[in-house]
Short mmCIF file of C-alpha atoms and ligand atoms in Angstrom, two decimals:
data_model
loop_
_atom_site.label_atom_id
_atom_site.label_comp_id
_atom_site.label_asym_id
_atom_site.label_seq_id
_atom_site.Cartn_x
_atom_site.Cartn_y
_atom_site.Cartn_z
CA UNK A 16 0.00 0.00 0.00
CA UNK A 17 2.79 2.46 0.93
CA UNK A 18 5.05 3.11 -2.04
CA UNK A 19 8.64 4.26 -1.25
CA UNK A 20 9.20 8.00 -1.69
CA UNK A 21 9.82 8.86 -5.34
CA UNK A 22 12.15 11.80 -4.69
CA UNK A 23 15.08 9.98 -3.04
CA UNK A 24 16.84 6.73 -3.92
CA UNK A 25 18.44 5.61 -0.64
CA UNK A 26 20.83 2.68 -0.37
CA UNK A 27 21.20 0.61 2.84
CA UNK A 28 24.31 2.62 3.80
CA UNK A 29 23.25 6.11 2.65
CA UNK A 30 21.92 8.52 5.31
CA UNK A 31 18.19 8.07 4.64
CA UNK A 32 18.68 4.33 4.03
CA UNK A 33 20.54 4.09 7.35
CA UNK A 34 17.66 5.83 9.11
CA UNK A 35 15.06 3.56 7.45
CA UNK A 36 17.04 0.51 8.62
CA UNK A 37 17.03 1.90 12.16
CA UNK A 38 13.24 2.26 12.02
CA UNK A 39 12.88 -1.34 10.79
CA UNK A 40 14.92 -2.57 13.76
CA UNK A 41 12.76 -0.79 16.32
CA UNK A 42 9.37 -2.02 15.03
CA UNK A 43 9.26 -5.18 17.23
CA UNK A 44 9.48 -2.99 20.36
CA UNK A 45 6.64 -0.60 19.50
CA UNK A 46 3.67 -2.90 20.16
CA UNK A 47 0.36 -1.65 18.74
CA UNK A 48 1.89 1.78 18.04
CA UNK A 49 3.77 0.14 15.14
CA UNK A 50 0.69 0.68 12.98
CA UNK A 51 1.66 4.39 12.87
CA UNK A 52 5.30 3.69 11.96
CA UNK A 53 4.94 4.69 8.31
CA UNK A 54 4.68 8.34 9.46
CA UNK A 55 8.32 8.03 10.59
CA UNK A 56 9.37 6.97 7.08
CA UNK A 57 7.92 10.11 5.44
CA UNK A 58 9.12 13.62 6.24
CA UNK A 59 6.12 15.85 6.84
CA UNK A 60 7.46 18.66 4.67
CA UNK A 61 10.54 19.10 2.43
CA UNK A 62 11.33 22.49 0.95
CA UNK A 63 13.98 22.95 -1.77
CA UNK A 64 14.92 26.54 -2.50
CA UNK A 65 17.07 28.35 -5.04
CA UNK A 66 19.48 30.74 -3.31
CA UNK A 67 20.88 33.28 -5.80
CA UNK A 68 23.45 35.84 -4.60
CA UNK A 69 25.63 38.49 -6.19
CA UNK A 70 29.32 37.67 -5.67
CA UNK A 71 31.77 40.43 -4.77
CA UNK A 72 33.04 40.54 -8.38
CA UNK A 73 29.53 41.15 -9.77
CA UNK A 74 28.80 37.61 -11.00
CA UNK A 75 25.57 35.89 -9.94
CA UNK A 76 25.84 32.46 -8.28
CA UNK A 77 23.00 30.05 -7.48
CA UNK A 78 23.01 27.54 -4.62
CA UNK A 79 20.59 24.81 -3.66
CA UNK A 80 19.09 25.13 -0.17
CA UNK A 81 16.83 22.86 1.86
CA UNK A 82 14.69 22.85 4.98
CA UNK A 83 13.07 19.55 5.90
CA UNK A 84 10.55 19.20 8.72
CA UNK A 85 10.51 15.50 9.42
CA UNK A 86 7.95 15.64 12.23
CA UNK A 87 5.92 18.37 13.93
CA UNK A 88 3.86 15.95 16.01
CA UNK A 89 5.37 16.74 19.42
CA UNK A 90 5.99 20.47 18.84
CA UNK A 91 7.75 22.92 16.49
CA UNK A 92 10.52 21.71 14.21
CA UNK A 93 14.04 22.02 15.64
CA UNK A 94 17.39 21.33 14.05
CA UNK A 95 20.53 22.90 12.64
CA UNK A 96 21.56 24.40 9.32
CA UNK A 97 24.58 22.96 7.52
CA UNK A 98 26.74 24.64 4.86
CA UNK A 99 28.74 21.99 3.00
CA UNK A 100 29.41 21.12 -0.68
CA UNK A 101 28.09 17.56 -0.15
CA UNK A 102 24.70 18.55 1.31
CA UNK A 103 21.79 16.83 -0.47
CA UNK A 104 18.06 16.56 0.10
CA UNK A 105 18.58 12.97 1.20
CA UNK A 106 21.17 13.94 3.80
CA UNK A 107 18.98 16.75 5.18
CA UNK A 108 16.01 14.35 5.37
CA UNK A 109 18.03 11.89 7.45
CA UNK A 110 19.42 14.63 9.69
CA UNK A 111 15.89 16.00 10.24
CA UNK A 112 14.59 12.53 11.13
CA UNK A 113 17.45 12.01 13.61
CA UNK A 114 16.43 15.34 15.18
CA UNK A 115 12.89 13.97 15.71
CA UNK A 116 14.37 10.93 17.43
CA UNK A 117 16.86 12.97 19.48
CA UNK A 118 14.30 15.54 20.67
CA UNK A 119 11.91 12.78 21.70
CA UNK A 120 14.70 10.74 23.34
CA UNK A 121 15.46 13.62 25.73
CA UNK A 122 11.75 14.47 25.91
CA UNK A 123 12.03 18.04 24.57
CA UNK A 124 8.71 19.46 23.29
CA UNK A 125 9.88 19.54 19.67
CA UNK A 126 9.49 17.69 16.41
CA UNK A 127 12.52 17.33 14.14
CA UNK A 128 13.86 19.49 11.31
CA UNK A 129 17.12 20.28 9.54
CA UNK A 130 18.36 22.62 6.84
CA UNK A 131 21.34 23.07 4.61
CA UNK A 132 22.90 24.73 1.62
CA UNK A 133 25.02 22.91 -0.94
CA UNK A 134 27.98 25.29 -0.81
CA UNK A 135 31.63 25.42 0.15
CA UNK A 136 31.51 28.39 2.52
CA UNK A 137 35.32 28.55 2.64
CA UNK A 138 35.22 29.84 -0.95
CA UNK A 139 32.93 32.78 -0.06
CA UNK A 140 33.89 36.14 1.43
CA UNK A 141 32.20 37.16 4.68
CA UNK A 142 29.90 39.53 2.78
CA UNK A 143 28.94 36.76 0.31
CA UNK A 144 28.25 34.42 3.24
CA UNK A 145 25.97 37.05 4.78
CA UNK A 146 24.06 37.52 1.50
CA UNK A 147 23.74 33.73 1.14
CA UNK A 148 22.41 33.37 4.69
CA UNK A 149 19.95 36.24 4.35
CA UNK A 150 18.53 35.02 1.05
CA UNK A 151 18.27 31.44 2.30
CA UNK A 152 16.49 32.65 5.45
CA UNK A 153 14.00 34.64 3.37
CA UNK A 154 13.36 31.63 1.12
CA UNK A 155 12.66 29.25 4.03
CA UNK A 156 10.91 32.06 5.97
CA UNK A 157 7.53 30.67 4.92
CA UNK A 158 7.98 27.62 7.15
CA UNK A 159 10.23 28.75 10.05
CA UNK A 160 9.32 30.81 13.13
CA UNK A 161 9.55 30.72 16.94
CA UNK A 162 6.43 28.53 17.11
CA UNK A 163 6.94 26.66 13.84
CA UNK A 164 10.53 25.63 13.29
CA UNK A 165 13.66 26.93 15.00
CA UNK A 166 17.03 26.53 13.19
CA UNK A 167 20.41 26.36 14.97
CA UNK A 168 24.11 25.99 14.02
CA UNK A 169 25.54 22.83 12.48
CA UNK A 170 28.61 22.12 10.36
CA UNK A 171 30.16 25.39 9.08
CA UNK A 172 27.51 27.64 10.64
CA UNK A 173 27.91 29.56 13.89
CA UNK A 174 26.54 32.33 16.12
CA UNK A 175 27.19 34.99 13.47
CA UNK A 176 25.18 33.05 10.88
CA UNK A 177 22.37 32.70 13.45
CA UNK A 178 22.46 36.48 14.09
CA UNK A 179 22.01 37.12 10.33
CA UNK A 180 19.15 34.60 10.22
CA UNK A 181 17.45 36.19 13.22
CA UNK A 182 17.83 39.68 11.76
CA UNK A 183 16.52 38.67 8.32
CA UNK A 184 13.49 36.87 9.74
CA UNK A 185 12.81 39.81 12.09
CA UNK A 186 13.01 42.31 9.20
CA UNK A 187 10.57 40.21 7.18
CA UNK A 188 7.98 39.94 9.98
CA UNK A 189 8.49 43.52 11.21
CA UNK A 190 9.43 42.68 14.80
CA UNK A 191 12.51 41.38 16.56
CA UNK A 192 11.99 37.65 16.93
CA UNK A 193 14.91 36.31 18.97
CA UNK A 194 13.24 32.90 19.40
CA UNK A 195 13.37 32.06 15.68
CA UNK A 196 16.88 30.58 15.96
CA UNK A 197 19.08 29.28 18.76
CA UNK A 198 22.85 29.35 19.04
CA UNK A 199 22.79 33.17 18.75
CA UNK A 200 25.39 35.55 20.23
CA UNK A 201 24.76 36.06 23.97
CA UNK A 202 23.75 39.73 23.72
CA UNK A 203 21.14 38.88 21.04
CA UNK A 204 19.26 36.45 23.26
CA UNK A 205 21.75 33.59 23.08
CA UNK A 206 22.26 31.28 26.02
CA UNK A 207 25.35 30.91 28.14
CA UNK A 208 26.80 27.45 27.68
CA UNK A 209 25.31 26.88 24.20
CA UNK A 210 28.59 26.93 22.26
CA UNK A 211 30.02 24.02 24.25
CA UNK A 212 26.71 22.29 25.03
CA UNK A 213 26.99 19.54 22.41
CA UNK A 214 30.53 18.68 23.49
CA UNK A 215 29.36 18.79 27.12
CA UNK A 216 26.55 16.33 26.33
CA UNK A 217 29.11 14.03 24.68
CA UNK A 218 31.21 14.24 27.83
CA UNK A 219 28.26 13.61 30.18
CA UNK A 220 27.07 10.53 28.27
CA UNK A 221 30.70 9.36 28.04
CA UNK A 222 31.23 9.81 31.77
CA UNK A 223 28.09 7.74 32.53
CA UNK A 224 28.98 5.02 30.03
CA UNK A 225 32.58 4.83 31.31
CA UNK A 226 31.27 4.42 34.86
CA UNK A 227 29.11 1.48 33.75
CA UNK A 228 32.12 -0.06 31.99
CA UNK A 229 34.32 0.41 35.06
CA UNK A 230 36.61 2.65 32.98
CA UNK A 231 38.21 5.49 34.94
CA UNK A 232 38.43 8.82 33.11
CA UNK A 233 41.63 9.59 35.01
CA UNK A 234 44.31 8.67 32.49
CA UNK A 235 41.81 7.35 29.90
CA UNK A 236 43.08 7.71 26.32
CA UNK A 237 40.72 9.54 23.97
CA UNK A 238 40.85 9.90 20.17
CA UNK A 239 38.72 12.59 18.51
CA UNK A 240 37.74 12.85 14.84
CA UNK A 241 36.54 16.35 13.95
CA UNK A 242 38.10 19.15 15.94
CA UNK A 243 35.35 21.73 15.39
CA UNK A 244 32.68 22.93 17.77
CA UNK A 245 31.68 19.49 19.08
CA UNK A 246 35.01 17.63 18.99
CA UNK A 247 37.14 20.34 20.58
CA UNK A 248 34.64 21.07 23.39
CA UNK A 249 34.32 17.36 24.21
CA UNK A 250 38.12 16.98 24.15
CA UNK A 251 38.53 19.87 26.60
CA UNK A 252 36.04 18.38 29.08
CA UNK A 253 37.63 14.94 28.94
CA UNK A 254 41.01 16.58 29.45
CA UNK A 255 39.67 18.47 32.49
CA UNK A 256 38.42 15.13 33.88
CA UNK A 257 41.95 13.72 33.72
CA UNK A 258 41.84 11.97 30.34
CA UNK A 259 44.57 12.26 27.67
CA UNK A 260 43.68 13.26 24.10
CA UNK A 261 46.01 10.89 22.25
CA UNK A 262 44.81 11.56 18.67
CA UNK A 263 42.92 14.21 16.74
CA UNK A 264 41.83 14.22 13.12
CA UNK A 265 40.08 16.82 10.99
CA UNK A 266 39.76 17.59 7.28
CA UNK A 267 43.40 18.80 7.22
CA UNK A 268 45.06 15.69 8.71
CA UNK A 269 45.69 13.51 11.76
CA UNK A 270 48.05 13.97 14.72
CA UNK A 271 48.90 11.64 17.59
CA UNK A 272 50.79 11.86 20.86
CA UNK A 273 50.68 8.87 23.24
CA UNK A 274 51.51 11.20 26.17
CA UNK A 275 48.55 13.42 25.27
CA UNK A 276 48.15 16.36 22.90
CA UNK A 277 48.45 19.67 24.73
CA UNK A 278 45.05 21.29 24.13
CA UNK A 279 46.26 24.66 25.39
CA UNK A 280 48.47 24.70 22.25
CA UNK A 281 46.33 22.62 19.86
CA UNK A 282 43.13 24.70 20.12
CA UNK A 283 44.87 28.02 19.26
CA UNK A 284 46.79 26.21 16.48
CA UNK A 285 43.49 25.03 14.92
CA UNK A 286 42.00 28.52 15.27
CA UNK A 287 45.09 30.08 13.65
CA UNK A 288 45.73 27.62 10.81
CA UNK A 289 42.24 26.15 10.21
CA UNK A 290 43.10 22.58 11.22
CA UNK A 291 45.19 20.13 13.24
CA UNK A 292 47.72 19.53 10.43
CA UNK A 293 51.18 20.86 11.15
CA UNK A 294 50.72 20.79 14.94
CA UNK A 295 54.20 20.63 16.42
CA UNK A 296 53.07 18.96 19.67
CA UNK A 297 52.16 15.69 17.93
CA UNK A 298 53.27 13.33 15.21
CA UNK A 299 51.44 13.33 11.86
CA UNK A 300 49.98 9.96 10.80
CA UNK A 301 48.10 8.78 7.70
CA UNK A 302 44.38 9.50 8.00
CA UNK A 303 43.41 5.81 7.77
CA UNK A 304 45.75 4.97 10.68
CA UNK A 305 43.75 7.25 12.97
CA UNK A 306 41.11 4.48 13.27
CA UNK A 307 43.63 1.96 14.64
CA UNK A 308 45.13 4.28 17.29
CA UNK A 309 45.46 2.63 20.71
CA UNK A 310 42.85 4.35 22.88
CA UNK A 311 40.00 3.69 25.34
CA UNK A 312 37.42 6.13 23.97
CA UNK A 313 36.84 7.11 20.34
CA UNK A 314 34.75 10.19 19.53
CA UNK A 315 33.71 10.59 15.88
CA UNK A 316 32.64 14.27 15.79
CA UNK A 317 32.99 15.19 12.09
CA UNK A 318 30.47 14.01 9.49
CA UNK A 319 28.20 11.02 8.85
CA UNK A 320 29.36 7.72 7.35
CA UNK A 321 32.93 7.96 8.74
CA UNK A 322 33.00 4.67 10.67
CA UNK A 323 32.79 2.17 7.83
CA UNK A 324 33.31 -1.62 8.14
CA UNK A 325 37.05 -1.62 7.36
CA UNK A 326 37.61 1.12 9.95
CA UNK A 327 35.29 -0.51 12.54
CA UNK A 328 37.46 -3.65 12.31
CA UNK A 329 40.54 -1.62 13.33
CA UNK A 330 39.05 0.29 16.29
CA UNK A 331 40.85 -0.45 19.57
CA UNK A 332 38.62 1.63 21.86
CA UNK A 333 36.16 0.06 24.34
CA UNK A 334 33.75 2.94 24.08
CA UNK A 335 32.57 5.01 21.10
CA UNK A 336 30.80 8.32 21.67
CA UNK A 337 28.98 9.52 18.56
CA UNK A 338 29.40 13.29 18.71
CA UNK A 339 28.59 13.59 14.99
CA UNK A 340 25.22 12.74 13.53
CA UNK A 341 25.17 9.35 11.79
CA UNK A 342 28.95 8.71 11.90
CA UNK A 343 28.62 4.90 11.89
CA UNK A 344 27.31 2.97 8.88
CA UNK A 345 24.86 0.11 9.65
CA UNK A 346 27.35 -2.63 8.71
CA UNK A 347 30.08 -1.00 10.80
CA UNK A 348 27.60 -0.78 13.67
CA UNK A 349 27.08 -4.57 13.46
CA UNK A 350 30.85 -5.14 13.54
CA UNK A 351 31.26 -2.92 16.62
CA UNK A 352 28.40 -4.73 18.38
CA UNK A 353 29.90 -8.14 17.51
CA UNK A 354 33.26 -6.98 18.85
CA UNK A 355 31.66 -5.94 22.15
CA UNK A 356 32.53 -2.26 21.70
CA UNK A 357 29.97 -0.06 23.43
CA UNK A 358 28.50 2.64 21.18
CA UNK A 359 26.62 5.58 22.71
CA UNK A 360 24.53 6.60 19.68
CA UNK A 361 24.36 10.11 18.26
CA UNK A 362 20.66 10.49 19.06
CA UNK A 363 21.46 10.65 22.77
CA UNK A 364 25.23 11.30 22.78
CA UNK A 365 25.07 14.70 21.05
CA UNK A 366 21.65 15.74 22.43
CA UNK A 367 23.26 18.26 24.82
CA UNK A 368 23.32 20.87 22.04
CA UNK A 369 19.61 20.82 21.33
CA UNK A 370 18.89 20.62 25.06
CA UNK A 371 20.62 23.96 25.65
CA UNK A 372 18.98 25.28 22.45
CA UNK A 373 15.70 24.46 24.16
CA UNK A 374 16.88 26.41 27.24
CA UNK A 375 17.77 29.34 24.95
CA UNK A 376 14.32 29.28 23.34
CA UNK A 377 12.61 29.16 26.74
CA UNK A 378 14.79 32.06 28.01
CA UNK A 379 13.96 34.11 24.89
CA UNK A 380 10.21 33.63 25.43
CA UNK A 381 10.42 34.69 29.07
CA UNK A 382 13.21 37.29 28.53
CA UNK A 383 14.75 35.96 31.71
CA UNK A 384 18.25 34.55 31.49
CA UNK A 385 19.90 31.85 33.57
CA UNK A 386 23.48 31.56 34.81
CA UNK A 387 25.94 29.24 33.09
CA UNK A 388 26.06 27.02 36.17
CA UNK A 389 22.27 26.64 36.12
CA UNK A 390 22.40 25.72 32.44
CA UNK A 391 25.20 23.18 32.82
CA UNK A 392 23.49 21.57 35.83
CA UNK A 393 20.14 21.29 34.06
CA UNK A 394 21.85 19.90 30.95
CA UNK A 395 23.65 17.29 33.03
CA UNK A 396 20.42 16.25 34.78
CA UNK A 397 18.31 15.97 31.61
CA UNK A 398 20.95 13.99 29.70
CA UNK A 399 21.72 11.66 32.63
CA UNK A 400 18.00 10.92 33.21
CA UNK A 401 17.36 10.34 29.50
CA UNK A 402 20.36 8.02 29.23
CA UNK A 403 19.27 6.06 32.31
CA UNK A 404 15.80 5.49 30.84
CA UNK A 405 17.38 4.38 27.56
CA UNK A 406 19.80 2.06 29.36
CA UNK A 407 16.94 0.47 31.34
CA UNK A 408 15.10 -0.11 28.03
CA UNK A 409 18.21 -1.66 26.50
CA UNK A 410 18.64 -3.99 29.50
CA UNK A 411 14.96 -4.97 29.51
CA UNK A 412 14.91 -5.98 25.84
CA UNK A 413 18.61 -6.96 25.60
CA UNK A 414 19.14 -4.59 22.67
CA UNK A 415 21.93 -2.14 21.76
CA UNK A 416 21.67 1.43 23.07
CA UNK A 417 20.87 2.71 19.55
CA UNK A 418 17.80 0.52 19.17
CA UNK A 419 16.79 1.36 22.75
CA UNK A 420 17.05 5.11 22.05
CA UNK A 421 14.90 4.68 18.95
CA UNK A 422 12.40 2.59 20.95
CA UNK A 423 12.02 5.27 23.64
CA UNK A 424 11.81 8.10 21.09
CA UNK A 425 9.52 6.38 18.55
CA UNK A 426 7.12 5.37 21.30
CA UNK A 427 6.82 9.02 22.40
CA UNK A 428 6.37 10.30 18.83
CA UNK A 429 3.83 7.65 17.83
CA UNK A 430 1.88 7.96 21.06
CA UNK A 431 1.53 11.69 20.35
CA UNK A 432 0.52 10.81 16.79
CA UNK A 433 -2.15 8.41 18.01
CA UNK A 434 -3.48 10.81 20.63
CA UNK A 435 -3.70 13.66 18.12
CA UNK A 436 -5.36 11.44 15.53
CA UNK A 437 -5.38 12.03 11.79
CA UNK A 438 -6.56 15.34 10.38
CA UNK A 439 -9.19 15.89 8.98
P1 LIG B 504 32.26 22.11 12.77
O1 LIG B 504 32.09 22.67 11.42
O2 LIG B 504 32.51 23.02 13.91
O3 LIG B 504 33.42 21.01 12.77
C1 LIG B 504 33.43 19.94 11.87
C2 LIG B 504 34.77 19.25 12.01
O4 LIG B 504 34.80 18.09 11.17
C3 LIG B 504 35.96 20.11 11.60
O5 LIG B 504 37.02 19.92 12.51
C4 LIG B 504 36.32 19.54 10.24
O6 LIG B 504 37.69 19.74 9.91
C5 LIG B 504 36.01 18.08 10.44
N1 LIG B 504 35.88 17.33 9.19
C6 LIG B 504 35.14 17.66 8.10
N2 LIG B 504 35.30 16.74 7.14
C7 LIG B 504 36.15 15.82 7.64
C8 LIG B 504 36.73 14.62 7.12
N3 LIG B 504 36.43 14.19 5.89
N4 LIG B 504 37.56 13.91 7.91
C9 LIG B 504 37.86 14.33 9.16
N5 LIG B 504 37.37 15.45 9.70
C10 LIG B 504 36.52 16.18 8.95
O7 LIG B 504 30.94 21.21 13.02
P2 LIG B 504 30.31 20.76 14.40
O8 LIG B 504 29.24 21.72 14.77
O9 LIG B 504 31.41 20.45 15.36
O10 LIG B 504 29.58 19.40 13.95
C11 LIG B 504 30.26 18.15 13.89
C12 LIG B 504 29.24 17.03 13.90
O11 LIG B 504 28.44 17.16 15.09
C13 LIG B 504 28.23 17.04 12.74
O12 LIG B 504 27.88 15.72 12.44
C14 LIG B 504 27.03 17.75 13.34
O13 LIG B 504 25.83 17.43 12.67
C15 LIG B 504 27.07 17.19 14.74
N6 LIG B 504 26.35 18.00 15.71
C16 LIG B 504 26.63 19.30 15.92
C17 LIG B 504 25.92 20.01 16.88
C18 LIG B 504 26.26 21.43 17.22
O14 LIG B 504 25.68 21.96 18.19
N7 LIG B 504 27.18 22.08 16.53
C19 LIG B 504 24.89 19.40 17.59
C20 LIG B 504 24.63 18.04 17.37
C21 LIG B 504 25.37 17.36 16.43
#
């Protein structure tokens, strides 16, 4: 009865195909709610927009932009905006669906959404980037809003991009609407603690998982792929807890140091040069060798599809913390499970970011702002409670944490679906 979507051709290992496989695995744990499961396989709304801008030299360039609202059943859409040359509709669909799962897994009153532009932002000047952001915001303005869908930063977008989005939306509606995006600069209604919130969530879930494994963070060896917002913040927190960052990889290269990379030098080096390559405090290794580095905890915090079967076979860590969205392919996931390596899945591991985005949104509505300590404490509590509930579910059904997270989240989404009923 239900034909597959005609507008994407997923494969079992592509982002949307990976997500569909995850939904298939969770069906046996949904009981009678499974009759609503098809709603999870169909994004509610997918918008593709043309984003034309005038370049600094007078030429006109066109870019393809997207905003997908996978689910609005539990509340407004919520999810980041990505600028990357490999962005596709299929990728944005999968990322928006994972946002639905993540928001439900931590019980935030949101659906799931995601956006992106197929662009290499490193090739644009700052003024071109601003024009791109403003035009994109106007184009998707028909479906976003503080009560409809609230974008946030993702790969290659930051607080400045959010400020431009907020300003453009506000100009179009004729009133300052701080709650239309999260991840804004602090003095524009941003929240303390937001910049490092995703990395903090990775740390908190890692701390809890390590405790269950009997792995002490004092002296634990950590390898991090992706040294951007998420990876570097997580690395700093693990370092503060006594762990050693023994390897770091980003799009420029890979560096290792068995005694621990000195973050006080590495972070400024990355800021100055744009990547970890050339860092004098470590030894350069081939990118493929990063996956076989001797470590206790591995944090993929770059892009999806990075942990593939051949790499999963080389991993020496006991614990994998998925800072990135969708970093592990389904077949690699099976290998890691077979090898007894514990994976804390993206949909709970990196949920700290959207949790503090939720705090930001709440603060914007009430125009009353919390201290950083309050934010970090509330983040810790929400993530720990959510993870405990997921772990209990995993133990009860004897299933991996990923399937358990999907079970908890899908049950919440489909229960809301059933209670709301079908319109009209
Ligand atoms: P970022 O742009 O700040 O950093 C991305 C990092 O990945 C950079 O260090 C980059 O060099 C590296 N990278 C890119 N391509 C790579 C490659 N081929 N090999 C190795 N490294 C590569 O982005 P971010 O905000 O840190 O996001 C990273 C991941 O975390 C993404 O999957 C994103 O969806 C996810 N995430 C981000 C947030 C957030 O709040 N920023 C929240 C949840 C999930």
